Amino acid sequence: PFGCNWDTLLEMFCDFSWIKQETILIIHDELPLLEDSDLSVYLEILNISIEFWENWEGDNKHFLIIVFPKQFESIAQ
């Protein structure tokens, strides 16, 4: 249902109307194996998505939680 590009990934993370659970937890065991520029885009999409749900004031509120291992904390912020 979603294309294979960054825009559609962002759209997916900002549209959880198809998920009944309010809390969405994404756990990373490692950093994704991406080129530095793509990793930067991916992390920015995660941050935008988290902010989107933190500021959501409509119905069907969701809470997006992204977890990385502690050793990647400074990179993933």
PDB file of N, CA and C in Angstrom:
ATOM      1  N   PRO A   1       0.802  -1.210   0.000  1.00  0.00           N
ATOM      2  CA  PRO A   1       0.000   0.000   0.000  1.00  0.00           C
ATOM      3  C   PRO A   1       0.842   1.271   0.000  1.00  0.00           C
ATOM      4  N   PHE A   2       2.103   1.181   0.408  1.00  0.00           N
ATOM      5  CA  PHE A   2       2.951   2.366   0.455  1.00  0.00           C
ATOM      6  C   PHE A   2       4.095   2.194  -0.537  1.00  0.00           C
ATOM      7  N   GLY A   3       4.491   3.287  -1.172  1.00  0.00           N
ATOM      8  CA  GLY A   3       5.610   3.238  -2.098  1.00  0.00           C
ATOM      9  C   GLY A   3       6.923   3.068  -1.366  1.00  0.00           C
ATOM     10  N   CYS A   4       7.963   2.933  -2.117  1.00  0.00           N
ATOM     11  CA  CYS A   4       9.297   2.705  -1.523  1.00  0.00           C
ATOM     12  C   CYS A   4      10.136   3.971  -1.624  1.00  0.00           C
ATOM     13  N   ASN A   5       9.722   5.017  -0.897  1.00  0.00           N
ATOM     14  CA  ASN A   5      10.508   6.238  -0.873  1.00  0.00           C
ATOM     15  C   ASN A   5      10.289   6.941   0.459  1.00  0.00           C
ATOM     16  N   TRP A   6      11.099   7.961   0.716  1.00  0.00           N
ATOM     17  CA  TRP A   6      11.066   8.638   2.012  1.00  0.00           C
ATOM     18  C   TRP A   6       9.733   9.346   2.261  1.00  0.00           C
ATOM     19  N   ASP A   7       9.158   9.935   1.242  1.00  0.00           N
ATOM     20  CA  ASP A   7       7.889  10.643   1.431  1.00  0.00           C
ATOM     21  C   ASP A   7       6.785   9.709   1.902  1.00  0.00           C
ATOM     22  N   THR A   8       6.719   8.535   1.320  1.00  0.00           N
ATOM     23  CA  THR A   8       5.660   7.605   1.728  1.00  0.00           C
ATOM     24  C   THR A   8       5.940   7.019   3.106  1.00  0.00           C
ATOM     25  N   LEU A   9       7.208   6.884   3.480  1.00  0.00           N
ATOM     26  CA  LEU A   9       7.519   6.437   4.839  1.00  0.00           C
ATOM     27  C   LEU A   9       7.016   7.467   5.844  1.00  0.00           C
ATOM     28  N   LEU A  10       7.265   8.735   5.570  1.00  0.00           N
ATOM     29  CA  LEU A  10       6.772   9.798   6.445  1.00  0.00           C
ATOM     30  C   LEU A  10       5.246   9.781   6.510  1.00  0.00           C
ATOM     31  N   GLU A  11       4.600   9.632   5.378  1.00  0.00           N
ATOM     32  CA  GLU A  11       3.134   9.558   5.359  1.00  0.00           C
ATOM     33  C   GLU A  11       2.634   8.392   6.207  1.00  0.00           C
ATOM     34  N   MET A  12       3.305   7.257   6.117  1.00  0.00           N
ATOM     35  CA  MET A  12       2.891   6.084   6.886  1.00  0.00           C
ATOM     36  C   MET A  12       3.025   6.339   8.392  1.00  0.00           C
ATOM     37  N   PHE A  13       4.136   6.959   8.802  1.00  0.00           N
ATOM     38  CA  PHE A  13       4.357   7.225  10.227  1.00  0.00           C
ATOM     39  C   PHE A  13       3.409   8.301  10.767  1.00  0.00           C
ATOM     40  N   CYS A  14       2.816   9.098   9.881  1.00  0.00           N
ATOM     41  CA  CYS A  14       1.879  10.139  10.311  1.00  0.00           C
ATOM     42  C   CYS A  14       0.426   9.761  10.044  1.00  0.00           C
ATOM     43  N   ASP A  15       0.190   8.524   9.673  1.00  0.00           N
ATOM     44  CA  ASP A  15      -1.174   8.047   9.455  1.00  0.00           C
ATOM     45  C   ASP A  15      -1.313   6.645  10.034  1.00  0.00           C
ATOM     46  N   PHE A  16      -1.663   6.594  11.295  1.00  0.00           N
ATOM     47  CA  PHE A  16      -1.880   5.308  11.966  1.00  0.00           C
ATOM     48  C   PHE A  16      -3.369   5.004  12.102  1.00  0.00           C
ATOM     49  N   SER A  17      -4.184   5.581  11.222  1.00  0.00           N
ATOM     50  CA  SER A  17      -5.626   5.341  11.294  1.00  0.00           C
ATOM     51  C   SER A  17      -5.958   3.863  11.124  1.00  0.00           C
ATOM     52  N   TRP A  18      -5.085   3.122  10.518  1.00  0.00           N
ATOM     53  CA  TRP A  18      -5.289   1.699  10.258  1.00  0.00           C
ATOM     54  C   TRP A  18      -4.808   0.818  11.406  1.00  0.00           C
ATOM     55  N   ILE A  19      -4.264   1.431  12.464  1.00  0.00           N
ATOM     56  CA  ILE A  19      -3.768   0.681  13.627  1.00  0.00           C
ATOM     57  C   ILE A  19      -4.642   1.021  14.827  1.00  0.00           C
ATOM     58  N   LYS A  20      -5.182   0.005  15.484  1.00  0.00           N
ATOM     59  CA  LYS A  20      -6.067   0.221  16.633  1.00  0.00           C
ATOM     60  C   LYS A  20      -5.305   0.633  17.892  1.00  0.00           C
ATOM     61  N   GLN A  21      -4.104   0.119  18.094  1.00  0.00           N
ATOM     62  CA  GLN A  21      -3.340   0.422  19.291  1.00  0.00           C
ATOM     63  C   GLN A  21      -2.951   1.901  19.300  1.00  0.00           C
ATOM     64  N   GLU A  22      -3.026   2.510  20.484  1.00  0.00           N
ATOM     65  CA  GLU A  22      -2.656   3.924  20.608  1.00  0.00           C
ATOM     66  C   GLU A  22      -1.149   4.121  20.651  1.00  0.00           C
ATOM     67  N   THR A  23      -0.436   3.193  21.256  1.00  0.00           N
ATOM     68  CA  THR A  23       1.012   3.328  21.377  1.00  0.00           C
ATOM     69  C   THR A  23       1.697   2.480  20.313  1.00  0.00           C
ATOM     70  N   ILE A  24       2.541   3.129  19.530  1.00  0.00           N
ATOM     71  CA  ILE A  24       3.310   2.463  18.477  1.00  0.00           C
ATOM     72  C   ILE A  24       4.766   2.506  18.923  1.00  0.00           C
ATOM     73  N   LEU A  25       5.354   1.347  19.095  1.00  0.00           N
ATOM     74  CA  LEU A  25       6.737   1.225  19.569  1.00  0.00           C
ATOM     75  C   LEU A  25       7.586   0.608  18.465  1.00  0.00           C
ATOM     76  N   ILE A  26       8.625   1.326  18.056  1.00  0.00           N
ATOM     77  CA  ILE A  26       9.563   0.828  17.053  1.00  0.00           C
ATOM     78  C   ILE A  26      10.905   0.676  17.740  1.00  0.00           C
ATOM     79  N   ILE A  27      11.386  -0.555  17.806  1.00  0.00           N
ATOM     80  CA  ILE A  27      12.640  -0.852  18.493  1.00  0.00           C
ATOM     81  C   ILE A  27      13.701  -1.206  17.456  1.00  0.00           C
ATOM     82  N   HIS A  28      14.816  -0.504  17.524  1.00  0.00           N
ATOM     83  CA  HIS A  28      15.963  -0.790  16.667  1.00  0.00           C
ATOM     84  C   HIS A  28      17.023  -1.491  17.515  1.00  0.00           C
ATOM     85  N   ASP A  29      17.488  -2.633  17.079  1.00  0.00           N
ATOM     86  CA  ASP A  29      18.596  -3.303  17.754  1.00  0.00           C
ATOM     87  C   ASP A  29      19.934  -2.684  17.359  1.00  0.00           C
ATOM     88  N   GLU A  30      19.959  -2.107  16.179  1.00  0.00           N
ATOM     89  CA  GLU A  30      21.150  -1.468  15.622  1.00  0.00           C
ATOM     90  C   GLU A  30      20.694  -0.245  14.836  1.00  0.00           C
ATOM     91  N   LEU A  31      21.633   0.567  14.410  1.00  0.00           N
ATOM     92  CA  LEU A  31      21.302   1.611  13.456  1.00  0.00           C
ATOM     93  C   LEU A  31      21.042   0.944  12.112  1.00  0.00           C
ATOM     94  N   PRO A  32      20.084   1.440  11.341  1.00  0.00           N
ATOM     95  CA  PRO A  32      19.857   0.859  10.016  1.00  0.00           C
ATOM     96  C   PRO A  32      21.124   0.967   9.161  1.00  0.00           C
ATOM     97  N   LEU A  33      21.358  -0.031   8.355  1.00  0.00           N
ATOM     98  CA  LEU A  33      22.533  -0.050   7.478  1.00  0.00           C
ATOM     99  C   LEU A  33      22.242   0.783   6.235  1.00  0.00           C
ATOM    100  N   LEU A  34      22.427   2.072   6.387  1.00  0.00           N
ATOM    101  CA  LEU A  34      22.162   3.027   5.317  1.00  0.00           C
ATOM    102  C   LEU A  34      23.379   3.922   5.130  1.00  0.00           C
ATOM    103  N   GLU A  35      23.496   4.485   3.939  1.00  0.00           N
ATOM    104  CA  GLU A  35      24.514   5.512   3.708  1.00  0.00           C
ATOM    105  C   GLU A  35      24.248   6.658   4.679  1.00  0.00           C
ATOM    106  N   ASP A  36      25.276   7.401   5.035  1.00  0.00           N
ATOM    107  CA  ASP A  36      25.121   8.494   6.010  1.00  0.00           C
ATOM    108  C   ASP A  36      24.000   9.461   5.639  1.00  0.00           C
ATOM    109  N   SER A  37      23.916   9.825   4.369  1.00  0.00           N
ATOM    110  CA  SER A  37      22.879  10.786   3.962  1.00  0.00           C
ATOM    111  C   SER A  37      21.486  10.179   4.118  1.00  0.00           C
ATOM    112  N   ASP A  38      21.329   8.902   3.783  1.00  0.00           N
ATOM    113  CA  ASP A  38      20.035   8.235   3.948  1.00  0.00           C
ATOM    114  C   ASP A  38      19.699   8.021   5.419  1.00  0.00           C
ATOM    115  N   LEU A  39      20.684   7.717   6.224  1.00  0.00           N
ATOM    116  CA  LEU A  39      20.464   7.565   7.652  1.00  0.00           C
ATOM    117  C   LEU A  39      19.988   8.883   8.254  1.00  0.00           C
ATOM    118  N   SER A  40      20.572   9.969   7.816  1.00  0.00           N
ATOM    119  CA  SER A  40      20.155  11.288   8.289  1.00  0.00           C
ATOM    120  C   SER A  40      18.697  11.560   7.925  1.00  0.00           C
ATOM    121  N   VAL A  41      18.304  11.226   6.710  1.00  0.00           N
ATOM    122  CA  VAL A  41      16.920  11.410   6.278  1.00  0.00           C
ATOM    123  C   VAL A  41      15.996  10.537   7.107  1.00  0.00           C
ATOM    124  N   TYR A  42      16.364   9.281   7.306  1.00  0.00           N
ATOM    125  CA  TYR A  42      15.539   8.361   8.093  1.00  0.00           C
ATOM    126  C   TYR A  42      15.323   8.887   9.512  1.00  0.00           C
ATOM    127  N   LEU A  43      16.392   9.325  10.157  1.00  0.00           N
ATOM    128  CA  LEU A  43      16.283   9.843  11.517  1.00  0.00           C
ATOM    129  C   LEU A  43      15.446  11.114  11.565  1.00  0.00           C
ATOM    130  N   GLU A  44      15.565  11.945  10.558  1.00  0.00           N
ATOM    131  CA  GLU A  44      14.743  13.158  10.493  1.00  0.00           C
ATOM    132  C   GLU A  44      13.268  12.795  10.337  1.00  0.00           C
ATOM    133  N   ILE A  45      12.970  11.791   9.530  1.00  0.00           N
ATOM    134  CA  ILE A  45      11.586  11.328   9.382  1.00  0.00           C
ATOM    135  C   ILE A  45      11.048  10.836  10.718  1.00  0.00           C
ATOM    136  N   LEU A  46      11.855  10.107  11.454  1.00  0.00           N
ATOM    137  CA  LEU A  46      11.413   9.639  12.776  1.00  0.00           C
ATOM    138  C   LEU A  46      11.112  10.822  13.689  1.00  0.00           C
ATOM    139  N   ASN A  47      11.996  11.808  13.704  1.00  0.00           N
ATOM    140  CA  ASN A  47      11.789  12.987  14.555  1.00  0.00           C
ATOM    141  C   ASN A  47      10.545  13.769  14.148  1.00  0.00           C
ATOM    142  N   ILE A  48      10.346  13.965  12.857  1.00  0.00           N
ATOM    143  CA  ILE A  48       9.152  14.667  12.381  1.00  0.00           C
ATOM    144  C   ILE A  48       7.899  13.904  12.797  1.00  0.00           C
ATOM    145  N   SER A  49       7.930  12.590  12.665  1.00  0.00           N
ATOM    146  CA  SER A  49       6.773  11.761  13.001  1.00  0.00           C
ATOM    147  C   SER A  49       6.453  11.817  14.487  1.00  0.00           C
ATOM    148  N   ILE A  50       7.474  11.771  15.314  1.00  0.00           N
ATOM    149  CA  ILE A  50       7.267  11.864  16.760  1.00  0.00           C
ATOM    150  C   ILE A  50       6.633  13.208  17.109  1.00  0.00           C
ATOM    151  N   GLU A  51       7.180  14.291  16.548  1.00  0.00           N
ATOM    152  CA  GLU A  51       6.624  15.623  16.799  1.00  0.00           C
ATOM    153  C   GLU A  51       5.189  15.735  16.288  1.00  0.00           C
ATOM    154  N   PHE A  52       4.906  15.131  15.151  1.00  0.00           N
ATOM    155  CA  PHE A  52       3.557  15.155  14.600  1.00  0.00           C
ATOM    156  C   PHE A  52       2.569  14.593  15.612  1.00  0.00           C
ATOM    157  N   TRP A  53       2.881  13.428  16.191  1.00  0.00           N
ATOM    158  CA  TRP A  53       1.957  12.798  17.140  1.00  0.00           C
ATOM    159  C   TRP A  53       1.944  13.508  18.488  1.00  0.00           C
ATOM    160  N   GLU A  54       3.052  14.108  18.890  1.00  0.00           N
ATOM    161  CA  GLU A  54       3.063  14.869  20.141  1.00  0.00           C
ATOM    162  C   GLU A  54       2.140  16.082  20.045  1.00  0.00           C
ATOM    163  N   ASN A  55       2.013  16.646  18.848  1.00  0.00           N
ATOM    164  CA  ASN A  55       1.193  17.850  18.649  1.00  0.00           C
ATOM    165  C   ASN A  55      -0.211  17.555  18.123  1.00  0.00           C
ATOM    166  N   TRP A  56      -0.538  16.304  17.886  1.00  0.00           N
ATOM    167  CA  TRP A  56      -1.845  15.926  17.332  1.00  0.00           C
ATOM    168  C   TRP A  56      -2.942  16.259  18.326  1.00  0.00           C
ATOM    169  N   GLU A  57      -3.966  16.947  17.861  1.00  0.00           N
ATOM    170  CA  GLU A  57      -5.077  17.335  18.727  1.00  0.00           C
ATOM    171  C   GLU A  57      -6.402  16.744  18.290  1.00  0.00           C
ATOM    172  N   GLY A  58      -6.405  15.948  17.241  1.00  0.00           N
ATOM    173  CA  GLY A  58      -7.643  15.370  16.735  1.00  0.00           C
ATOM    174  C   GLY A  58      -7.960  14.035  17.391  1.00  0.00           C
ATOM    175  N   ASP A  59      -8.950  13.369  16.822  1.00  0.00           N
ATOM    176  CA  ASP A  59      -9.312  12.032  17.275  1.00  0.00           C
ATOM    177  C   ASP A  59      -8.206  11.051  16.882  1.00  0.00           C
ATOM    178  N   ASN A  60      -8.301   9.850  17.413  1.00  0.00           N
ATOM    179  CA  ASN A  60      -7.352   8.777  17.082  1.00  0.00           C
ATOM    180  C   ASN A  60      -5.906   9.149  17.376  1.00  0.00           C
ATOM    181  N   LYS A  61      -5.675   9.716  18.545  1.00  0.00           N
ATOM    182  CA  LYS A  61      -4.325  10.082  18.986  1.00  0.00           C
ATOM    183  C   LYS A  61      -3.486   8.825  19.128  1.00  0.00           C
ATOM    184  N   HIS A  62      -2.263   8.875  18.653  1.00  0.00           N
ATOM    185  CA  HIS A  62      -1.308   7.789  18.818  1.00  0.00           C
ATOM    186  C   HIS A  62      -0.053   8.347  19.494  1.00  0.00           C
ATOM    187  N   PHE A  63       0.682   7.463  20.093  1.00  0.00           N
ATOM    188  CA  PHE A  63       1.951   7.818  20.720  1.00  0.00           C
ATOM    189  C   PHE A  63       3.034   6.999  20.032  1.00  0.00           C
ATOM    190  N   LEU A  64       3.950   7.680  19.373  1.00  0.00           N
ATOM    191  CA  LEU A  64       5.026   7.020  18.642  1.00  0.00           C
ATOM    192  C   LEU A  64       6.287   7.058  19.488  1.00  0.00           C
ATOM    193  N   ILE A  65       6.801   5.880  19.783  1.00  0.00           N
ATOM    194  CA  ILE A  65       8.021   5.751  20.591  1.00  0.00           C
ATOM    195  C   ILE A  65       9.053   5.011  19.754  1.00  0.00           C
ATOM    196  N   ILE A  66      10.219   5.611  19.611  1.00  0.00           N
ATOM    197  CA  ILE A  66      11.314   5.018  18.847  1.00  0.00           C
ATOM    198  C   ILE A  66      12.451   4.725  19.824  1.00  0.00           C
ATOM    199  N   VAL A  67      12.970   3.507  19.788  1.00  0.00           N
ATOM    200  CA  VAL A  67      14.022   3.107  20.720  1.00  0.00           C
ATOM    201  C   VAL A  67      15.250   2.653  19.932  1.00  0.00           C
ATOM    202  N   PHE A  68      16.401   3.188  20.345  1.00  0.00           N
ATOM    203  CA  PHE A  68      17.692   2.766  19.816  1.00  0.00           C
ATOM    204  C   PHE A  68      18.546   2.278  20.975  1.00  0.00           C
ATOM    205  N   PRO A  69      19.520   1.419  20.727  1.00  0.00           N
ATOM    206  CA  PRO A  69      20.441   1.042  21.799  1.00  0.00           C
ATOM    207  C   PRO A  69      21.167   2.275  22.330  1.00  0.00           C
ATOM    208  N   LYS A  70      21.501   2.228  23.585  1.00  0.00           N
ATOM    209  CA  LYS A  70      22.126   3.359  24.276  1.00  0.00           C
ATOM    210  C   LYS A  70      23.355   3.897  23.545  1.00  0.00           C
ATOM    211  N   GLN A  71      24.171   3.004  22.970  1.00  0.00           N
ATOM    212  CA  GLN A  71      25.415   3.458  22.331  1.00  0.00           C
ATOM    213  C   GLN A  71      25.170   4.319  21.089  1.00  0.00           C
ATOM    214  N   PHE A  72      23.923   4.332  20.559  1.00  0.00           N
ATOM    215  CA  PHE A  72      23.603   5.142  19.396  1.00  0.00           C
ATOM    216  C   PHE A  72      22.793   6.386  19.754  1.00  0.00           C
ATOM    217  N   GLU A  73      22.636   6.641  21.018  1.00  0.00           N
ATOM    218  CA  GLU A  73      21.774   7.730  21.479  1.00  0.00           C
ATOM    219  C   GLU A  73      22.167   9.079  20.882  1.00  0.00           C
ATOM    220  N   SER A  74      23.448   9.409  20.858  1.00  0.00           N
ATOM    221  CA  SER A  74      23.876  10.719  20.356  1.00  0.00           C
ATOM    222  C   SER A  74      23.653  10.831  18.846  1.00  0.00           C
ATOM    223  N   ILE A  75      23.718   9.738  18.118  1.00  0.00           N
ATOM    224  CA  ILE A  75      23.521   9.758  16.671  1.00  0.00           C
ATOM    225  C   ILE A  75      22.048   9.875  16.340  1.00  0.00           C
ATOM    226  N   ALA A  76      21.213   9.174  17.098  1.00  0.00           N
ATOM    227  CA  ALA A  76      19.787   9.058  16.782  1.00  0.00           C
ATOM    228  C   ALA A  76      18.973  10.271  17.204  1.00  0.00           C
ATOM    229  N   GLN A  77      19.564  11.228  17.901  1.00  0.00           N
ATOM    230  CA  GLN A  77      18.780  12.391  18.345  1.00  0.00           C
ATOM    231  C   GLN A  77      18.704  13.453  17.306  1.00  0.00           C
TER     232      GLN A  77
END
